[in-house]
PDB file of C-alpha atoms in Angstrom:
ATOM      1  CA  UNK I  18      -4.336  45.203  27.758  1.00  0.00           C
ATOM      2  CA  UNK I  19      -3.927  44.873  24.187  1.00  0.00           C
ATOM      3  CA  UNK I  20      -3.594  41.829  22.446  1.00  0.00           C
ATOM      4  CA  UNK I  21      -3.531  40.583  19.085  1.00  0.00           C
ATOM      5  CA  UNK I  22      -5.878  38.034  17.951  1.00  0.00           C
ATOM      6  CA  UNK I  23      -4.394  35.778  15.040  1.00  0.00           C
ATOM      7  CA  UNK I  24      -7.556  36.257  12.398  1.00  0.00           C
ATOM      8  CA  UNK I  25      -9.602  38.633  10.581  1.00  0.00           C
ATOM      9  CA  UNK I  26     -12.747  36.243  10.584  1.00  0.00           C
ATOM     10  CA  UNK I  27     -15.156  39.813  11.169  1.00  0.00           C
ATOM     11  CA  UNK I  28     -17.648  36.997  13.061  1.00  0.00           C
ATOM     12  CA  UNK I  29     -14.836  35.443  15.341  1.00  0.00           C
ATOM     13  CA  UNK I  30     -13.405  39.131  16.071  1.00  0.00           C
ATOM     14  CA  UNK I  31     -16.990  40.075  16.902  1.00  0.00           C
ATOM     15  CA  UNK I  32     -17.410  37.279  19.496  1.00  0.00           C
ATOM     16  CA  UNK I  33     -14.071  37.858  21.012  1.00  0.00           C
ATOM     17  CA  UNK I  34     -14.712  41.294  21.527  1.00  0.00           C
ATOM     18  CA  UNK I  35     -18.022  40.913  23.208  1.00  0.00           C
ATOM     19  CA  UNK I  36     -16.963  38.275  25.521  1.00  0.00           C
ATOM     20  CA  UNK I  37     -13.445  39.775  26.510  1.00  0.00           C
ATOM     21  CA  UNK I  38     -15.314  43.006  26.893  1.00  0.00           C
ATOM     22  CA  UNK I  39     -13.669  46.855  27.029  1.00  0.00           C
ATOM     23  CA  UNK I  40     -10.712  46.641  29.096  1.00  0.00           C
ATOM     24  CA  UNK I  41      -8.786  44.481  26.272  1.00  0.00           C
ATOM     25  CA  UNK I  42      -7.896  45.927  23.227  1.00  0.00           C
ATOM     26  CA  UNK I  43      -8.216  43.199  20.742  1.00  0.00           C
ATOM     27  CA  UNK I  44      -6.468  43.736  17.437  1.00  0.00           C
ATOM     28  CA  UNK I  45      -6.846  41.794  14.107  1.00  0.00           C
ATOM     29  CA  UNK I  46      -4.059  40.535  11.673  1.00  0.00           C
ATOM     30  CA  UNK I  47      -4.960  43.463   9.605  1.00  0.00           C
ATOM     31  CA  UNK I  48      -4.666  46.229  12.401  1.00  0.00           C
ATOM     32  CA  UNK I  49      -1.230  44.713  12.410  1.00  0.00           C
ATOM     33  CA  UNK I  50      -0.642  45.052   8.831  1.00  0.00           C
ATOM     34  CA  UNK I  51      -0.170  40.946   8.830  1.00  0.00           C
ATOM     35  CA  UNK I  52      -1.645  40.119   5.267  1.00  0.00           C
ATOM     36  CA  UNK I  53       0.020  36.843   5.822  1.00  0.00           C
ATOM     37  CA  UNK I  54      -1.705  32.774   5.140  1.00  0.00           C
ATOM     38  CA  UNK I  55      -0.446  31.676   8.545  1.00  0.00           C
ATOM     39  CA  UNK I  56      -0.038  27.798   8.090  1.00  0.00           C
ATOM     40  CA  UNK I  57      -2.394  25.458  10.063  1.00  0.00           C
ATOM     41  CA  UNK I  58      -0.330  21.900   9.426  1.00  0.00           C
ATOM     42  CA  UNK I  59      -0.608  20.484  12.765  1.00  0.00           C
ATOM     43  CA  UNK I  60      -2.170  16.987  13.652  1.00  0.00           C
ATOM     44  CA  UNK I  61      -4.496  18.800  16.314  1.00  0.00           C
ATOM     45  CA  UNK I  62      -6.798  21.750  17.515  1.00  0.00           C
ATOM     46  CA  UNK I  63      -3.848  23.007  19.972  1.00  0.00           C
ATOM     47  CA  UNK I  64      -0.944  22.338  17.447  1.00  0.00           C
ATOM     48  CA  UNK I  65      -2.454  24.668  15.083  1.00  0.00           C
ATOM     49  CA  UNK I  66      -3.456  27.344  17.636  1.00  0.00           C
ATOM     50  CA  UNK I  67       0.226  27.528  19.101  1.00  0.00           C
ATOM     51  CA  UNK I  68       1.317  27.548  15.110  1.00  0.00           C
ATOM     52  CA  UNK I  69      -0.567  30.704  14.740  1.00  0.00           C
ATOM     53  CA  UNK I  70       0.096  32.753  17.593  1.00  0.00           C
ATOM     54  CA  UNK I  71       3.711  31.625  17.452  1.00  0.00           C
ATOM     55  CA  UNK I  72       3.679  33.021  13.716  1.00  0.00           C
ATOM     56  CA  UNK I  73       2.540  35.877  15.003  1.00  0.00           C
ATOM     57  CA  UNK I  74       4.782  36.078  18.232  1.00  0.00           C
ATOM     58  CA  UNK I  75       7.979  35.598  16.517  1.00  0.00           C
ATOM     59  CA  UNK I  76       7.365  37.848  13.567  1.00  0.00           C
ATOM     60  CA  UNK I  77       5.801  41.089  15.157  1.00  0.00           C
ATOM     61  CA  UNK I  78       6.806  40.558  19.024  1.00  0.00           C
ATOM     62  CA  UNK I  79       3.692  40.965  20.909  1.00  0.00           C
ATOM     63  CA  UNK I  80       1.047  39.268  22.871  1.00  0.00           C
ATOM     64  CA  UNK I  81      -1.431  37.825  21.608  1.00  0.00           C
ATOM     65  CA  UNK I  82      -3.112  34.496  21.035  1.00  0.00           C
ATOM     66  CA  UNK I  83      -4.835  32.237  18.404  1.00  0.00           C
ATOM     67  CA  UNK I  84      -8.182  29.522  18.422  1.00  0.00           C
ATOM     68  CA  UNK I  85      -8.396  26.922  16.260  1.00  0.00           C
ATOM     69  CA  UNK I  86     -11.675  24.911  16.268  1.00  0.00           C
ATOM     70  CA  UNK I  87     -12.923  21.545  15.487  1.00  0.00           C
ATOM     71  CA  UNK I  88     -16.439  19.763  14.737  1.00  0.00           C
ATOM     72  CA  UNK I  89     -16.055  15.788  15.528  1.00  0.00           C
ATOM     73  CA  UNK I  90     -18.956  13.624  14.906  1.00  0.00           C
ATOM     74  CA  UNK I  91     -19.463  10.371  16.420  1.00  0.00           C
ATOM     75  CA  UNK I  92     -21.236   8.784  13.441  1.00  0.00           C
ATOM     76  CA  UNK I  93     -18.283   9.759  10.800  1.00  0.00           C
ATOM     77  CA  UNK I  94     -15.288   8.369  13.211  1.00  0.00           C
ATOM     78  CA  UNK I  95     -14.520  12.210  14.483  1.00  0.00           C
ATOM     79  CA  UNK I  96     -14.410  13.703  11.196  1.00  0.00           C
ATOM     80  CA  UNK I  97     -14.423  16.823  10.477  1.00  0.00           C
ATOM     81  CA  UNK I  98     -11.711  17.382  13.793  1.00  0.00           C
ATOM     82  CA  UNK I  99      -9.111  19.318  12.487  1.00  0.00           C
ATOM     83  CA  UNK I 100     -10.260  19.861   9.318  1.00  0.00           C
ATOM     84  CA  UNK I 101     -13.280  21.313   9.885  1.00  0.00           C
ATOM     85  CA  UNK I 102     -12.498  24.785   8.046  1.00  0.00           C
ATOM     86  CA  UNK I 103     -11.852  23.565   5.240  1.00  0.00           C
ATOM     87  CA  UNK I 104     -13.760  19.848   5.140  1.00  0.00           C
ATOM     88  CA  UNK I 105     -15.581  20.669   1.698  1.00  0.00           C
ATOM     89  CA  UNK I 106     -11.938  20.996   0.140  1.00  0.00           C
ATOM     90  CA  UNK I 107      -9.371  24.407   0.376  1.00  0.00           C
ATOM     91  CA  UNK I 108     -11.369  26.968  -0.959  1.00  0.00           C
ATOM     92  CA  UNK I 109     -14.880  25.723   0.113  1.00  0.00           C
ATOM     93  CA  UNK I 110     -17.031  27.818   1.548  1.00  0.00           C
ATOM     94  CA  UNK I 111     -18.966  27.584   4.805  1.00  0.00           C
ATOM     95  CA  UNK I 112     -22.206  26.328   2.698  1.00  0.00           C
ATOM     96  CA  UNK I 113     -19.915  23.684   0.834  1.00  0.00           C
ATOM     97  CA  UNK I 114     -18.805  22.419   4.291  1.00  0.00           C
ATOM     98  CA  UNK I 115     -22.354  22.326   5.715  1.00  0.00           C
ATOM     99  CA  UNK I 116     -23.604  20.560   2.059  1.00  0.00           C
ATOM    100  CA  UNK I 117     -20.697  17.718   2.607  1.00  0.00           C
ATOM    101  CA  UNK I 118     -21.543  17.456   6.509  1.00  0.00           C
ATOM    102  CA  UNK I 119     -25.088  17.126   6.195  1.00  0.00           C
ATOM    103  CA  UNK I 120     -24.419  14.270   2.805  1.00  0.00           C
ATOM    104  CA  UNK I 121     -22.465  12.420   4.916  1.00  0.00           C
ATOM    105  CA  UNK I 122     -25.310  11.930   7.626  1.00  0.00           C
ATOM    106  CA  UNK I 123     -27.965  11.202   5.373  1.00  0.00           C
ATOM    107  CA  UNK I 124     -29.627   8.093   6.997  1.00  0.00           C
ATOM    108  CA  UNK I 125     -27.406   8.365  10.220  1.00  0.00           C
ATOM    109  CA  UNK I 126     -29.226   7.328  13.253  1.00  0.00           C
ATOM    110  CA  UNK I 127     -26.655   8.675  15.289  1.00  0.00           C
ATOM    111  CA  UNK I 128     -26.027  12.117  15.249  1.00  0.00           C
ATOM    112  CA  UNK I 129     -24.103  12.759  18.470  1.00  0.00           C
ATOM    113  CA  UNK I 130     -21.057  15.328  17.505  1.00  0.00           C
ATOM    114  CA  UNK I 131     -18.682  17.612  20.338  1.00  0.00           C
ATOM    115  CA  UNK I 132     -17.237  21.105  19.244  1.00  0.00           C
ATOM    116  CA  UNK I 133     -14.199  21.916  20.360  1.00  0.00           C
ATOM    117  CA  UNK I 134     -12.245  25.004  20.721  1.00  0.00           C
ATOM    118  CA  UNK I 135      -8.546  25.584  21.518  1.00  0.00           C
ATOM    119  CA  UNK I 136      -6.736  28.649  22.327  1.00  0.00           C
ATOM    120  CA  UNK I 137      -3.107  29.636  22.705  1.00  0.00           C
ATOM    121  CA  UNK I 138      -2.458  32.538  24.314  1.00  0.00           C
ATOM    122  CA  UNK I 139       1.292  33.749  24.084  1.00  0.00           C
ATOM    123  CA  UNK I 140       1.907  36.509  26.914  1.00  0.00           C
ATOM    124  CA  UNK I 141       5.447  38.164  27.391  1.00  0.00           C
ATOM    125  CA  UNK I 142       6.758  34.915  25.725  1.00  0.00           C
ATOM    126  CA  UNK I 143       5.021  32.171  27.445  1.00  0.00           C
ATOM    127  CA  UNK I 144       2.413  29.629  26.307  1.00  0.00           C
ATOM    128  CA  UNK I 145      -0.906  29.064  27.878  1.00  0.00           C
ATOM    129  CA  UNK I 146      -3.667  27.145  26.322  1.00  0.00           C
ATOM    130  CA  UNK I 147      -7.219  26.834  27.170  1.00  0.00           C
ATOM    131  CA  UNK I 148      -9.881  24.577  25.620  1.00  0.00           C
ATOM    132  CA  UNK I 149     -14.070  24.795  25.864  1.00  0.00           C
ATOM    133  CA  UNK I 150     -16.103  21.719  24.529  1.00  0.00           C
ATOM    134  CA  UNK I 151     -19.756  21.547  24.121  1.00  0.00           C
ATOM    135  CA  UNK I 152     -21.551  18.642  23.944  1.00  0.00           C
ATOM    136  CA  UNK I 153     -24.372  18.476  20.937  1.00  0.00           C
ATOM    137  CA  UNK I 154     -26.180  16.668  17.917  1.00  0.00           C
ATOM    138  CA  UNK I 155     -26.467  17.512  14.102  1.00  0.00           C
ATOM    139  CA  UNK I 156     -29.446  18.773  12.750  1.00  0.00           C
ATOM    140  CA  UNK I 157     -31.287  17.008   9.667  1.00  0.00           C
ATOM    141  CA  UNK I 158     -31.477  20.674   7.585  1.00  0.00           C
ATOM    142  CA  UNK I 159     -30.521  23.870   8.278  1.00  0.00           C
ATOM    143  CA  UNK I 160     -32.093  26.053  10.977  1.00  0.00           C
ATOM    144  CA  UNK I 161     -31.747  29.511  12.058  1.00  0.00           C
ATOM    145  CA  UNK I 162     -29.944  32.463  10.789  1.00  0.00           C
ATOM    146  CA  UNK I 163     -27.721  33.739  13.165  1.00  0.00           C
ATOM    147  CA  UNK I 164     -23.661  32.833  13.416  1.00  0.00           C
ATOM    148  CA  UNK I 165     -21.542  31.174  11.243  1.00  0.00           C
ATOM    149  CA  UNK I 166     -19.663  28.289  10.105  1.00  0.00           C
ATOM    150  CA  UNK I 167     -21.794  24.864  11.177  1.00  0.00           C
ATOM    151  CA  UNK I 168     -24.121  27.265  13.608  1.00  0.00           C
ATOM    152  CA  UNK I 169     -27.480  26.331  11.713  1.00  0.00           C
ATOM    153  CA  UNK I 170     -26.600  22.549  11.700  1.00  0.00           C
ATOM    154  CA  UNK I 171     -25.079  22.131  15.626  1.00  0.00           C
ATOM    155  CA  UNK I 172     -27.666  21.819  18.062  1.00  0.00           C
ATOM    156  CA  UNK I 173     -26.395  21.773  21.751  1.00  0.00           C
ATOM    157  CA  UNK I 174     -27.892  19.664  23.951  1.00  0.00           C
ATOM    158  CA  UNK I 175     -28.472  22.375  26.643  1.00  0.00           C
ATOM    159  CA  UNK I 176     -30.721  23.678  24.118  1.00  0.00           C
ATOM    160  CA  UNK I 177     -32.031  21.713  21.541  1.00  0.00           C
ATOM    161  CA  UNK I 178     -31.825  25.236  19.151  1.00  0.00           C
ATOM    162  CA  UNK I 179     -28.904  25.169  16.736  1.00  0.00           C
ATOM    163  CA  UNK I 180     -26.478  27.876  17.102  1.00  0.00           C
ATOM    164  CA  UNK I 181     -28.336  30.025  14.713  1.00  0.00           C
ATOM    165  CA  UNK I 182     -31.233  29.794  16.240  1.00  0.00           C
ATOM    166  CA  UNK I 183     -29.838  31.932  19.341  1.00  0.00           C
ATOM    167  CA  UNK I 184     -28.733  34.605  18.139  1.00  0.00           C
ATOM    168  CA  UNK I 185     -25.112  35.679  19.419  1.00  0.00           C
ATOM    169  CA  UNK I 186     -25.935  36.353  23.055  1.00  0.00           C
ATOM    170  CA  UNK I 187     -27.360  33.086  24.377  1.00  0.00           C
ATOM    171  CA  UNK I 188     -24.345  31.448  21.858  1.00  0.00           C
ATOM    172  CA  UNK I 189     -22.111  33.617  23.546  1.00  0.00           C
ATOM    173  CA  UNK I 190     -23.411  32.190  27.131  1.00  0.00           C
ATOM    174  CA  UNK I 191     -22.453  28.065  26.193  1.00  0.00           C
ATOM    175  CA  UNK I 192     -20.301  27.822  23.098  1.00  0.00           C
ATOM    176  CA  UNK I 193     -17.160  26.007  22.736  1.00  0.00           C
ATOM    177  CA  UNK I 194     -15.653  29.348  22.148  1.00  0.00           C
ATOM    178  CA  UNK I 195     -17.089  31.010  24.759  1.00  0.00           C
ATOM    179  CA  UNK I 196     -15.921  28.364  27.098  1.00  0.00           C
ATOM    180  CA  UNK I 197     -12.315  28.783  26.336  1.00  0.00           C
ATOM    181  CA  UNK I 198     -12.318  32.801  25.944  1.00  0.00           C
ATOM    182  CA  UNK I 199     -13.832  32.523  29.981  1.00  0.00           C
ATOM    183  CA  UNK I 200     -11.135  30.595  30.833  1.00  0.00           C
ATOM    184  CA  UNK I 201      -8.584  32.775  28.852  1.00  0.00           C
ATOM    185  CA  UNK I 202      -9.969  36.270  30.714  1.00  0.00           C
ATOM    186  CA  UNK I 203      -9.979  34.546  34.007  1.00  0.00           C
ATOM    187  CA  UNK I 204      -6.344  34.211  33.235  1.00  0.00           C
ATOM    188  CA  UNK I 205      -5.773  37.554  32.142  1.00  0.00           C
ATOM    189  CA  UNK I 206      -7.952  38.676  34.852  1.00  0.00           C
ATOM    190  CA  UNK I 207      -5.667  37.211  37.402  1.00  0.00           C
ATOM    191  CA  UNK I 208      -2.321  37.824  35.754  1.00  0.00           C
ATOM    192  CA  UNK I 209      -2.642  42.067  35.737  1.00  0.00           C
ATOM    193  CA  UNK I 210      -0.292  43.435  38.086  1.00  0.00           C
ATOM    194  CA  UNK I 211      -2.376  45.825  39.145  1.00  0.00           C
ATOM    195  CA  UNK I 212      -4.680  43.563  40.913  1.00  0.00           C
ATOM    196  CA  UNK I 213      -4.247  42.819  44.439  1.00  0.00           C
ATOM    197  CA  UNK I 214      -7.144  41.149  46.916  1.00  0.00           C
ATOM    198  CA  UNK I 215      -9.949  41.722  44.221  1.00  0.00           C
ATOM    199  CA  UNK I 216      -9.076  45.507  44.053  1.00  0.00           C
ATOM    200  CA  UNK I 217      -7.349  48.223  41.642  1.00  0.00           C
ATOM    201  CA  UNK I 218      -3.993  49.904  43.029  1.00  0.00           C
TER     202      UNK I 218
END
């Protein structure tokens, strides 16, 4: 099946590929020639996935889907939710966002936070979203060199390792990301045609 996937985050393609495995074909915005700033101006994690694959949908007319994914932290009233991309400002970096993050904990006792990950898939013109959440805390420093994003900061608790202390493999087994993508293979699992009782006509 081939689908395209509404980013050219290298990292996010990478994960998406490895967890979705050979029998998709998952294209990027640039295999598609979309060069495009799709907007993200929704109030929530789902509002801005079904912005970007419906971008996508309505422009080049083929399946695909979109994640959009959010750090809340109990200690800073949910924040950075739906703005976690960009929380440092609009052309911060991932360091800038991990620099304001960790600022704003300085002498927080509680360091409880949930990541959250929402995907909409958009298949032959209908909607489907999934979501994965994974329960965690926020680090004091940095730890760990593997991943991306908030990876050497977010510690789940099924671990106690940040994200970038894993390497992609174990990530891959409990992330918020990998939570949803499950759910959105089982779908696509169960939706081929071909299938029937468990077996290939």
């Amino acid at each position: 099946m081939k689908l395209v996937f509404a980013s050219n985050n290298p990292h996010k393609l990478s994960e998406i590929r490895a967890m979705l495995g050979s029998e998709h074909d998952i294209l990027s915005l640039h295999d598609i020639g979309c060069q495009a700033d799709i907007p993200e101006t929704a109030e929530t994690l789902e509002g801005n996935a079904l912005q970007k694959a419906s971008y996508i949908y309505e422009r080049y007319h083929c399946d695909c889907f979109a994640d959009d994914t959010g750090l809340e932290v109990e200690a800073l009233d949910g924040r950075p939710g739906v703005y976690t991309a960009r929380y440092a400002g609009p052309q911060c970096s991932p360091e800038d966002n991990i620099v304001k993050l960790l600022h704003e904990m300085q002498g927080k006792v509680n360091r409880k936070a949930v990541f959250r990950t929402s995907i909409c898939l958009i298949l032959q013109g209908n909607v489907h979203v999934f979501n994965g959440i994974v329960k965690g805390s926020i680090t004091e420093q940095k730890k760990g060199t593997d991943g991306f994003g908030y990876d050497p900061v977010f510690a789940p608790d099924e671990t106690g390792l940040t994200f970038a202390e894993m390497g992609v493999g174990e990530k891959n087994k409990i992330s918020h990301r990998a939570r949803a993508i499950q759910q959105l293979k089982d779908f696509l699992l169960a939706s081929r045609p071909e299938t029937f009782n468990g077996n290939e006509s």
